[in-house]
mmCIF file of C-alpha atoms in Angstrom:
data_model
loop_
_atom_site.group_PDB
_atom_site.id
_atom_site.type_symbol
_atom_site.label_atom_id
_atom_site.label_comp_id
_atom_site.label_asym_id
_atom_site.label_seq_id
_atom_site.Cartn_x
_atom_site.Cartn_y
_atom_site.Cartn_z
ATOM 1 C CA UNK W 1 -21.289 -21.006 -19.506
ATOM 2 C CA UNK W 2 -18.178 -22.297 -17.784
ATOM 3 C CA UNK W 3 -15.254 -23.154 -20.523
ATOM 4 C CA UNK W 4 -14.507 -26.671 -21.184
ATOM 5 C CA UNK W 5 -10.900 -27.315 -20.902
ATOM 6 C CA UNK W 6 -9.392 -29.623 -23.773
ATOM 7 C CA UNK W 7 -5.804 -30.624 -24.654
ATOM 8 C CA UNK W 8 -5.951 -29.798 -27.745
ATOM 9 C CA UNK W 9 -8.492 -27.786 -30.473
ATOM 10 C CA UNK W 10 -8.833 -27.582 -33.945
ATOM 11 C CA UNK W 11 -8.566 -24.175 -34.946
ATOM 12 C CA UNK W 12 -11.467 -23.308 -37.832
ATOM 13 C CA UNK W 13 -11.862 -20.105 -39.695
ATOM 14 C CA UNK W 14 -15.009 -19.410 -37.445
ATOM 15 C CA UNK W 15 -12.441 -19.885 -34.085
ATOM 16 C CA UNK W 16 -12.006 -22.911 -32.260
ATOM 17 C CA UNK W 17 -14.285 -26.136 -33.379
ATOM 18 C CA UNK W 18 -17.146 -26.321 -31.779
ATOM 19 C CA UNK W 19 -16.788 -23.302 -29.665
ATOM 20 C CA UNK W 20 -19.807 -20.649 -28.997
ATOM 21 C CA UNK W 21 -21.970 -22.893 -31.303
ATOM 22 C CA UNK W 22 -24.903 -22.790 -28.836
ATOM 23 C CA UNK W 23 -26.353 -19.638 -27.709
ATOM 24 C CA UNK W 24 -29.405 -19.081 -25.070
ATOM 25 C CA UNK W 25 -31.999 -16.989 -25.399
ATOM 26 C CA UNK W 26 -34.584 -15.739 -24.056
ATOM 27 C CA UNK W 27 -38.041 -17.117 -24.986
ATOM 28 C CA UNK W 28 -41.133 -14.836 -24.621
ATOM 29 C CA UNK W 29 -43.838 -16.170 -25.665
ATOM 30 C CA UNK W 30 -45.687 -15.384 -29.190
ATOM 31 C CA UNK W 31 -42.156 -13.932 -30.806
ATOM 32 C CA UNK W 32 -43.063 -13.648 -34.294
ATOM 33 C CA UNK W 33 -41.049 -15.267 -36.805
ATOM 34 C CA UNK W 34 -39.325 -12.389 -38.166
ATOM 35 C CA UNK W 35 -38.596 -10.811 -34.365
ATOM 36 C CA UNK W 36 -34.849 -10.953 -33.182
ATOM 37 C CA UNK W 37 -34.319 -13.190 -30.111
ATOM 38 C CA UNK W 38 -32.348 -11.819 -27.679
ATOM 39 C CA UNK W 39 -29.445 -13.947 -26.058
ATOM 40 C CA UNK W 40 -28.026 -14.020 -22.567
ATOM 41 C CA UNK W 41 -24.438 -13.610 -21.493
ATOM 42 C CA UNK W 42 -23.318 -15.048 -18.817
ATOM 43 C CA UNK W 43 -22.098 -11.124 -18.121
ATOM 44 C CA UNK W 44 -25.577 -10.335 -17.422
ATOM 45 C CA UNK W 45 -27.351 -13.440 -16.570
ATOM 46 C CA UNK W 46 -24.973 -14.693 -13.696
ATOM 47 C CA UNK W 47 -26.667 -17.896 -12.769
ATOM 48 C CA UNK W 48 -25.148 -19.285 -16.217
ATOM 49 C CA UNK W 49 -21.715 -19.752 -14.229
ATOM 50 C CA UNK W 50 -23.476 -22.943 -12.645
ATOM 51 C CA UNK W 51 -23.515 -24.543 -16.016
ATOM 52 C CA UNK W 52 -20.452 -26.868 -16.598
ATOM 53 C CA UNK W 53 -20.031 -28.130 -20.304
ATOM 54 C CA UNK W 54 -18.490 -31.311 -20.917
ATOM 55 C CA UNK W 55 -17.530 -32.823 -24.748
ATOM 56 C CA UNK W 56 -17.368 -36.999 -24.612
ATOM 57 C CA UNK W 57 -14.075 -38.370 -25.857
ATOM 58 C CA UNK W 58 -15.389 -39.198 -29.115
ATOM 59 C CA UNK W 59 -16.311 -35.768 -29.589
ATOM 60 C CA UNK W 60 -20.410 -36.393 -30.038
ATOM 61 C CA UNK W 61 -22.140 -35.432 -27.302
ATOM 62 C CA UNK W 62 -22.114 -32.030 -25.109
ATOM 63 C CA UNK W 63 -23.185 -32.872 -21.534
ATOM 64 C CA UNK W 64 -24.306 -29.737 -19.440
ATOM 65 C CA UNK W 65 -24.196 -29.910 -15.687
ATOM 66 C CA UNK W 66 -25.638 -27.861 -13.511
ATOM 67 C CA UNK W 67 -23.365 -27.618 -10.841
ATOM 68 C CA UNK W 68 -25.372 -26.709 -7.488
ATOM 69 C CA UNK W 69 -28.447 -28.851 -8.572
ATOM 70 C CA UNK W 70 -29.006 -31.645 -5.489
ATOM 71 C CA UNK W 71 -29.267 -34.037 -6.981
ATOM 72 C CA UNK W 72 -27.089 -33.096 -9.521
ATOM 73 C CA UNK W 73 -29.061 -32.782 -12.753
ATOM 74 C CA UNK W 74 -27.486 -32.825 -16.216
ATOM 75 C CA UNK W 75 -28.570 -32.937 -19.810
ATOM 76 C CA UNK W 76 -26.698 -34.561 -23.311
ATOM 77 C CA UNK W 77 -27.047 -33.126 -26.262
ATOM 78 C CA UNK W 78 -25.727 -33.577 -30.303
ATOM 79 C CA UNK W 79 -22.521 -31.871 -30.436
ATOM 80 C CA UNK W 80 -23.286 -31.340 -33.747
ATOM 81 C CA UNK W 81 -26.912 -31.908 -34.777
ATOM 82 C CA UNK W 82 -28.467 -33.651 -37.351
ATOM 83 C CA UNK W 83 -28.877 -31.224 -40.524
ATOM 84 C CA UNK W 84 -32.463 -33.493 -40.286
ATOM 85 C CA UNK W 85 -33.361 -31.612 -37.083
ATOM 86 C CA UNK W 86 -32.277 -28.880 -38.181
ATOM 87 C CA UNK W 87 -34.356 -28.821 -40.978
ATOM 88 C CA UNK W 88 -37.556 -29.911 -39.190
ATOM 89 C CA UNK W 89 -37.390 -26.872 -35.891
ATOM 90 C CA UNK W 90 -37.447 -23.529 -35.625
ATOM 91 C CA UNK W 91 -35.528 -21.155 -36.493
ATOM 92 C CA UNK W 92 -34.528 -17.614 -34.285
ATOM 93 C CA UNK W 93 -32.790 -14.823 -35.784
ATOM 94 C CA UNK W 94 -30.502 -13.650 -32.752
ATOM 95 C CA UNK W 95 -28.834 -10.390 -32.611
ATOM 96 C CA UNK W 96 -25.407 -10.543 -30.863
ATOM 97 C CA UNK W 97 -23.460 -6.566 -30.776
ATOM 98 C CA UNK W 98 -24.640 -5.339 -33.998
ATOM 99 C CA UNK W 99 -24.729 -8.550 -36.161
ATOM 100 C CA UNK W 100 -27.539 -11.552 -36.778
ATOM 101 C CA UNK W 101 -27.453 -14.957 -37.040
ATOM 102 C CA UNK W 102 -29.636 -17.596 -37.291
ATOM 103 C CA UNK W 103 -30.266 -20.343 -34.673
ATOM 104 C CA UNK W 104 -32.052 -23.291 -34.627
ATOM 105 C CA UNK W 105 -34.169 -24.674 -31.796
ATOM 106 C CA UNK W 106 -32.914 -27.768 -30.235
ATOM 107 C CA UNK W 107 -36.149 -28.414 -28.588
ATOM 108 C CA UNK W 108 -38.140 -28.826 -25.275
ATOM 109 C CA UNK W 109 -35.549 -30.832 -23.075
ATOM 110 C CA UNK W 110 -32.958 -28.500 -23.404
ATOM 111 C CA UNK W 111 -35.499 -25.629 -23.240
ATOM 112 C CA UNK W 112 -36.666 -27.175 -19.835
ATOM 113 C CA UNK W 113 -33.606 -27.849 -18.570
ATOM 114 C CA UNK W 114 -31.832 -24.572 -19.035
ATOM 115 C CA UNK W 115 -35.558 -22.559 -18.475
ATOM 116 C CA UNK W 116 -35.788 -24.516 -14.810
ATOM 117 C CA UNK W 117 -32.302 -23.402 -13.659
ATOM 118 C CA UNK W 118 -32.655 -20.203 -14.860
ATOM 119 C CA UNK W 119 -35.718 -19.609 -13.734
ATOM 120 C CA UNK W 120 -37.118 -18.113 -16.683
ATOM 121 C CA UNK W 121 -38.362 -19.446 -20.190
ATOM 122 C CA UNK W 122 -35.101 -19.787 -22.589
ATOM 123 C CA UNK W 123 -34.760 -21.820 -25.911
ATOM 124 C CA UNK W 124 -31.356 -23.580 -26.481
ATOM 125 C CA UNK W 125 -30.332 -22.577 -30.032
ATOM 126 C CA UNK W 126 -28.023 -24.070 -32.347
ATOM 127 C CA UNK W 127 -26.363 -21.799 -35.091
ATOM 128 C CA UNK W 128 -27.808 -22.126 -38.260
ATOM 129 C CA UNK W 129 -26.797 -21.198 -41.756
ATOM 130 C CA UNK W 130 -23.298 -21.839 -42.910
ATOM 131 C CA UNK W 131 -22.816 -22.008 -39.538
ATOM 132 C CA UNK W 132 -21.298 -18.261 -38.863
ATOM 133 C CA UNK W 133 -21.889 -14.845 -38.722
ATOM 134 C CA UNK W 134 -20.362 -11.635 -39.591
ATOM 135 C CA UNK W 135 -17.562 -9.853 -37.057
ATOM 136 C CA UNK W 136 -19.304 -6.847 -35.738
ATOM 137 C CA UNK W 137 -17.705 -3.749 -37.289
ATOM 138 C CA UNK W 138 -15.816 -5.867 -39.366
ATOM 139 C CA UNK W 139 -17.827 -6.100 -42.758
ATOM 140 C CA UNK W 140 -15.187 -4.747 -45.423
ATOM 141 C CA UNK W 141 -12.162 -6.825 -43.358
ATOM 142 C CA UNK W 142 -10.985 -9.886 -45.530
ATOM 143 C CA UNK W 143 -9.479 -12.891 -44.453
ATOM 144 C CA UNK W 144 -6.804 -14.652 -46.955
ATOM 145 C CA UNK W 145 -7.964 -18.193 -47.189
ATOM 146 C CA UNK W 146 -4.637 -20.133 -46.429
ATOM 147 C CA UNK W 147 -5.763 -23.713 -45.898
ATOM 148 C CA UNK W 148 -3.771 -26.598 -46.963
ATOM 149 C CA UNK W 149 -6.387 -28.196 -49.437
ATOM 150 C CA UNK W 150 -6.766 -24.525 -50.754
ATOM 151 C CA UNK W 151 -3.444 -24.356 -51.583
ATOM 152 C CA UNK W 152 -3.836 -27.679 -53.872
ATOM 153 C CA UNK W 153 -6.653 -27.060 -55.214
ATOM 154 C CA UNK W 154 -5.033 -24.214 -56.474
ATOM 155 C CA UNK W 155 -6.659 -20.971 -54.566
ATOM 156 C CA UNK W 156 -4.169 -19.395 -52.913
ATOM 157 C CA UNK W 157 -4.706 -16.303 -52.664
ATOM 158 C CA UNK W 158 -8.571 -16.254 -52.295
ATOM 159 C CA UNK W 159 -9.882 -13.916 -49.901
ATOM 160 C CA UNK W 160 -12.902 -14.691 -47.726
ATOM 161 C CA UNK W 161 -14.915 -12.193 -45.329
ATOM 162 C CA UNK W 162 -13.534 -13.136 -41.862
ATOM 163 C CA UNK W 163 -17.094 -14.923 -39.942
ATOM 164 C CA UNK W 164 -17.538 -16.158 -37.270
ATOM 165 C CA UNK W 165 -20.171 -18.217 -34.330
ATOM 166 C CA UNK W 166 -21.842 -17.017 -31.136
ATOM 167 C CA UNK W 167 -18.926 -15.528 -30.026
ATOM 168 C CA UNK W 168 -18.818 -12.042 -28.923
ATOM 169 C CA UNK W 169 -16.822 -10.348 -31.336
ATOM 170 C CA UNK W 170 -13.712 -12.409 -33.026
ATOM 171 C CA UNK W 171 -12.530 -15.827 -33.556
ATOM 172 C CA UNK W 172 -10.294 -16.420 -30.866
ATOM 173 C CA UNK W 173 -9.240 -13.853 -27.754
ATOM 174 C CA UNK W 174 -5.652 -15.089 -26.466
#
């Protein structure tokens, strides 16, 4: 979708908080639970330019816009869901250039929403897991973990295997 300008980000391991958390996919119908969902890039599904993300100033919800809709139509959702939901949808193992992750459903408003302006069905997924996934091509690169509280408790030093969201293929691209 469109970027969501901010002031200022909190840079995570995984990239910038809360970025490329989402993904869309698309949603035939009977995919069996061990199938790999595929997602959609705004690269080749060019109606996802409409979309306009917005984050409320106490950083809870995510309000998506479409942007040619008359009237306008829009749709808030968790910024960060409840591990409870989580827990209680569906899971979608989506392949994105060479690596998986999983992603949870966020439901049937979202799925509406985003299948109506699309014009085709497509699930709104959440990722899943710890929350990242592996860097394509990057499986044997390690990070050095050089957070603050790492450093007190003592770790520094401790590598980690560099992850990270939805995104395409690294953290952050400056």
């Amino acid at each position: 979708m469109l970027p969501v300008e901010v002031s200022m980000a909190e840079i995570t391991s995984e990239g910038l908080r809360f970025d490329r958390q989402y993904v869309l996919i698309k949603a035939p119908p009977g995919l069996e639970e061990d199938a790999v969902a595929e997602h959609l890039t705004i690269k080749t599904t060019f109606r996802m330019c409409l979309f306009q993300p917005s984050i409320s100033d106490d950083w809870s919800r995510l309000t998506i816009t479409h942007t040619l809709a008359q009237p306008q139509t829009s749709i808030t959702i968790p910024l960060t869901p409840s591990p409870l939901s989580c827990v209680q949808s569906r899971t979608y193992q989506v392949s994105i250039f060479g690596t998986r992750a999983p992603g949870v459903d966020m439901g049937d408003g979202p799925a509406a929403f985003f299948s109506k302006h699309l014009d085709m069905p497509v699930k709104l997924l959440y990722i899943a897991g710890d929350g990242s996934r592996d860097i394509p091509g990057a499986s044997g690169l390690k990070q050095p973990h050089i957070s603050f509280k790492a450093k007190q408790a003592g770790e520094n030093g401790k590598s980690t295997i560099q992850r990270i969201r939805f995104a395409d293929a690294s953290p952050l691209l400056v």
